[in-house]
Short mmCIF file of C-alpha atoms in Angstrom, two decimals:
data_model
loop_
_atom_site.label_atom_id
_atom_site.label_comp_id
_atom_site.label_asym_id
_atom_site.label_seq_id
_atom_site.Cartn_x
_atom_site.Cartn_y
_atom_site.Cartn_z
CA GLU N 268 -13.26 9.54 1.16
CA THR N 269 -11.42 7.03 -0.59
CA GLY N 270 -12.69 6.31 -4.37
CA VAL N 271 -11.96 2.56 -4.43
CA THR N 272 -14.34 0.40 -2.52
CA GLN N 273 -13.79 -3.27 -1.66
CA THR N 274 -16.27 -5.65 -0.77
CA PRO N 275 -17.30 -7.72 1.33
CA ARG N 276 -14.81 -5.88 4.31
CA HIS N 277 -14.70 -9.05 6.37
CA LEU N 278 -14.63 -12.90 5.40
CA VAL N 279 -14.38 -16.22 6.96
CA MET N 280 -14.04 -19.15 4.85
CA GLY N 281 -12.89 -22.76 5.34
CA MET N 282 -9.86 -24.39 3.20
CA THR N 283 -11.97 -26.15 0.64
CA ASN N 284 -14.24 -23.18 0.06
CA LYS N 285 -14.36 -21.02 -2.79
CA LYS N 286 -14.75 -17.34 -2.67
CA SER N 287 -14.10 -14.15 -4.49
CA LEU N 288 -12.34 -10.49 -3.42
CA LYS N 289 -14.51 -7.76 -5.30
CA CYS N 290 -12.88 -3.66 -5.91
CA GLU N 291 -14.13 -1.07 -7.51
CA GLN N 292 -12.44 2.08 -8.58
CA HIS N 293 -14.72 5.42 -9.73
CA LEU N 294 -11.70 7.51 -10.18
CA GLY N 295 -11.20 6.78 -14.10
CA HIS N 296 -7.57 5.24 -13.43
CA ASN N 297 -6.30 2.66 -15.80
CA ALA N 298 -4.30 0.52 -13.30
CA MET N 299 -5.28 -1.98 -10.84
CA TYR N 300 -3.26 -3.67 -8.08
CA TRP N 301 -4.09 -6.80 -5.47
CA TYR N 302 -1.65 -6.28 -2.31
CA LYS N 303 -1.51 -8.91 0.58
CA GLN N 304 -0.82 -7.74 4.45
CA SER N 305 -0.01 -10.10 6.56
CA ALA N 306 0.47 -9.87 10.24
CA LYS N 307 4.11 -8.74 11.11
CA LYS N 308 5.09 -8.78 7.39
CA PRO N 309 5.55 -5.67 4.86
CA LEU N 310 2.44 -4.98 2.49
CA GLU N 311 3.40 -7.14 -0.57
CA LEU N 312 2.24 -6.90 -4.39
CA MET N 313 0.36 -9.66 -5.49
CA PHE N 314 -0.78 -8.36 -8.96
CA VAL N 315 -0.98 -5.57 -11.42
CA TYR N 316 -3.63 -4.96 -14.06
CA ASN N 317 -3.07 -2.25 -16.81
CA PHE N 318 -5.72 -1.33 -18.94
CA LYS N 319 -7.23 -5.17 -18.08
CA GLU N 320 -4.01 -6.71 -19.09
CA GLN N 321 -2.03 -8.14 -16.23
CA THR N 322 1.53 -6.94 -16.31
CA GLU N 323 2.60 -8.20 -12.82
CA ASN N 324 2.52 -11.72 -11.27
CA ASN N 325 4.50 -11.24 -8.23
CA SER N 326 4.99 -15.31 -8.02
CA VAL N 327 1.72 -15.67 -6.15
CA PRO N 328 0.31 -19.43 -5.83
CA SER N 329 -2.59 -20.45 -8.24
CA ARG N 330 -4.78 -20.43 -5.42
CA PHE N 331 -4.98 -16.96 -6.05
CA SER N 332 -6.65 -16.22 -9.03
CA PRO N 333 -7.23 -12.58 -10.38
CA GLU N 334 -9.63 -11.08 -13.07
CA CYS N 335 -10.13 -7.81 -14.49
CA PRO N 336 -12.93 -7.55 -17.03
CA ASN N 337 -12.87 -3.56 -17.31
CA SER N 338 -10.61 -0.67 -15.86
CA SER N 339 -13.10 -0.13 -12.86
CA HIS N 340 -13.45 -3.90 -11.44
CA LEU N 341 -10.90 -5.92 -10.21
CA PHE N 342 -11.38 -9.39 -8.66
CA LEU N 343 -9.56 -11.99 -6.55
CA HIS N 344 -11.05 -15.43 -6.78
CA LEU N 345 -9.99 -17.66 -3.72
CA HIS N 346 -10.29 -21.91 -3.74
CA THR N 347 -8.36 -24.10 -1.35
CA LEU N 348 -6.22 -21.63 0.58
CA GLN N 349 -4.86 -22.18 3.62
CA PRO N 350 -4.85 -20.85 7.21
CA GLU N 351 -1.51 -18.89 6.57
CA ASP N 352 -3.39 -16.95 3.36
CA SER N 353 -5.43 -15.60 6.30
CA ALA N 354 -4.64 -11.85 5.67
CA LEU N 355 -5.64 -8.08 5.07
CA TYR N 356 -6.15 -7.70 1.15
CA LEU N 357 -6.11 -4.63 -0.29
CA CYS N 358 -7.01 -3.17 -3.82
CA ALA N 359 -5.31 0.04 -5.23
CA SER N 360 -5.83 1.60 -8.36
CA SER N 361 -3.96 4.60 -10.47
CA GLN N 362 -3.44 6.36 -13.67
CA GLY N 363 -1.15 3.80 -14.71
CA VAL N 364 1.08 6.45 -16.79
CA ALA N 365 4.57 5.91 -17.09
CA GLY N 366 6.63 8.26 -15.63
CA ASN N 367 6.99 9.71 -12.03
CA THR N 368 3.88 11.31 -10.98
CA ASP N 369 1.64 8.17 -10.61
CA THR N 370 0.06 7.73 -7.44
CA GLN N 371 -1.71 4.70 -5.91
CA TYR N 372 -4.89 5.17 -4.30
CA PHE N 373 -6.01 2.19 -2.05
CA GLY N 374 -9.19 0.75 -0.75
CA PRO N 375 -10.20 -0.05 2.88
CA GLY N 376 -9.24 -3.65 2.52
CA THR N 377 -10.92 -7.30 3.12
CA ARG N 378 -9.67 -9.13 6.20
CA LEU N 379 -9.82 -12.47 5.35
CA THR N 380 -9.39 -15.08 7.75
CA VAL N 381 -9.08 -19.15 6.53
CA LEU N 382 -10.00 -21.67 8.97
CA LYS L 161 15.38 -6.79 -5.27
CA GLN L 162 14.16 -3.60 -3.66
CA GLU L 163 14.52 -3.80 0.05
CA VAL L 164 13.14 -1.13 2.28
CA THR L 165 13.82 -0.54 5.49
CA GLN L 166 11.85 1.83 8.23
CA ILE L 167 13.38 3.22 11.37
CA PRO L 168 12.37 3.27 14.25
CA ALA L 169 9.70 0.46 14.45
CA ALA L 170 7.64 2.38 17.01
CA LEU L 171 7.62 5.77 18.48
CA SER L 172 5.68 7.02 21.31
CA VAL L 173 6.03 10.61 22.12
CA PRO L 174 3.89 13.45 23.95
CA GLU L 175 1.85 16.29 21.88
CA GLY L 176 3.54 18.68 20.50
CA GLU L 177 6.88 17.28 19.76
CA ASN L 178 8.20 17.36 16.27
CA LEU L 179 9.52 14.14 14.41
CA VAL L 180 11.52 12.54 12.02
CA LEU L 181 10.60 9.18 10.57
CA ASN L 182 13.64 7.35 8.64
CA CYS L 183 13.12 5.29 5.15
CA SER L 184 15.55 3.80 3.32
CA PHE L 185 15.94 1.83 0.31
CA THR L 186 18.70 -0.46 -1.63
CA ASP L 187 17.65 0.36 -5.28
CA SER L 188 17.84 4.02 -6.41
CA ALA L 189 16.52 3.66 -9.75
CA ILE L 190 12.82 4.47 -8.72
CA TYR L 191 10.50 7.02 -10.28
CA ASN L 192 9.15 8.34 -7.23
CA LEU L 193 8.42 7.64 -3.57
CA GLN L 194 4.63 7.54 -1.65
CA TRP L 195 4.47 8.02 1.98
CA PHE L 196 1.23 6.58 3.65
CA ARG L 197 -0.74 6.26 6.77
CA GLN L 198 -2.62 3.42 7.91
CA ASP L 199 -4.91 3.54 10.69
CA PRO L 200 -5.46 0.17 12.59
CA GLY L 201 -7.15 -2.67 10.22
CA LYS L 202 -7.76 0.08 7.45
CA GLY L 203 -6.21 0.94 3.84
CA LEU L 204 -3.99 3.16 3.05
CA THR L 205 -4.02 7.11 2.67
CA SER L 206 -1.47 8.59 0.27
CA LEU L 207 -0.16 11.60 2.32
CA LEU L 208 2.63 12.83 0.03
CA LEU L 209 4.41 11.75 -3.57
CA ILE L 210 7.89 12.81 -4.10
CA GLN L 211 9.04 12.67 -7.69
CA SER L 212 12.84 11.29 -8.16
CA SER L 213 13.42 14.67 -9.82
CA GLN L 214 12.50 15.98 -6.27
CA ARG L 215 14.21 16.78 -3.19
CA GLU L 216 11.28 17.72 -0.79
CA GLN L 217 7.64 17.60 -0.78
CA THR L 218 5.27 19.51 2.06
CA SER L 219 1.71 18.86 2.82
CA GLY L 220 0.50 21.05 5.87
CA ARG L 221 2.58 19.65 8.91
CA LEU L 222 4.28 17.32 7.14
CA ASN L 223 7.32 17.41 4.91
CA ALA L 224 9.10 14.53 2.95
CA SER L 225 12.81 14.50 1.62
CA LEU L 226 14.47 12.34 -0.75
CA ASP L 227 18.03 11.85 -1.16
CA LYS L 228 17.78 9.46 -4.45
CA SER L 229 21.47 8.69 -4.43
CA SER L 230 21.68 7.48 -0.69
CA GLY L 231 18.44 5.58 -0.93
CA ARG L 232 16.88 7.84 2.26
CA SER L 233 13.61 9.47 2.47
CA THR L 234 12.40 11.08 5.73
CA LEU L 235 9.04 12.29 6.81
CA TYR L 236 8.96 15.29 9.41
CA ILE L 237 5.80 15.96 11.06
CA ALA L 238 5.72 19.21 12.94
CA ALA L 239 3.40 19.79 16.34
CA SER L 240 2.35 16.20 16.46
CA GLN L 241 -1.01 16.09 17.42
CA PRO L 242 -3.22 12.42 18.74
CA GLY L 243 -4.78 12.43 15.56
CA ASP L 244 -1.48 11.62 13.81
CA SER L 245 -1.27 8.37 15.57
CA ALA L 246 -0.75 5.41 13.05
CA THR L 247 1.32 3.50 11.19
CA TYR L 248 3.60 6.10 8.27
CA LEU L 249 4.85 3.44 5.41
CA CYS L 250 7.35 4.50 2.73
CA ALA L 251 6.93 3.02 -0.49
CA PRO L 252 9.69 3.82 -3.74
CA ARG L 253 7.98 2.77 -6.92
CA ALA L 254 9.71 1.13 -9.75
CA GLY L 255 7.96 0.58 -12.87
CA ASN L 256 4.54 -0.22 -11.72
CA MET L 257 5.39 -1.56 -8.81
CA LEU L 258 5.59 0.09 -5.04
CA THR L 259 8.09 -1.82 -2.34
CA PHE L 260 6.83 -0.97 0.96
CA GLY L 261 8.38 -1.11 4.18
CA GLY L 262 7.79 -2.52 7.47
CA GLY L 263 6.06 0.63 8.56
CA THR L 264 6.75 3.09 11.67
CA ARG L 265 4.05 2.53 14.62
CA LEU L 266 3.69 6.43 15.96
CA MET L 267 1.54 7.37 19.32
CA VAL L 268 1.33 10.59 20.08
CA LYS L 269 -0.10 11.22 23.79
CA PRO L 270 -2.41 13.41 24.48
#
């Protein structure tokens, strides 16, 4: 079973709500990632953290705010979202080392619906 | 910007057939390429990782090949089973970034 957990698994929120998604990895990895999977679109990278520092922001709107307090935990804070933000949000982790053997491991995802 | 295409988008076959799933990518400057499986509404399970210096990797009934110079990878599934039904995603990696294709949705009928 996956060493990456995500909570909640399902979330319904209104456009004026503020909520947070949580990801935790139990693999001793140093890099963590947020991805978005919308219906009928390929999986898209949102953010990358290496050793708690953000190293990638893939032009994500500011209504999505990531936080990485330590190498094991990653949050995605949500506020004033739009209905088109409804999607499956996936967290992943990896060793984070440079080179060609780094493998990403994914959590089960949070299914988000914005009303 | 890396672009990844997977063909076919969907595939339905009877149990026992051997299958080939195709992945092409535009930027050959990659570290590695991963193949994943995704069951409906679930996260991704890593199947195989091929390093940029490798030509193929095998795991059980799965064999993945990589031709980096031509920007192509294939996933071969031998003796398909109904439990193989899922969406298969390829993702070449450059730096910290995986870029995903749209996937091939596979249905194996008993």
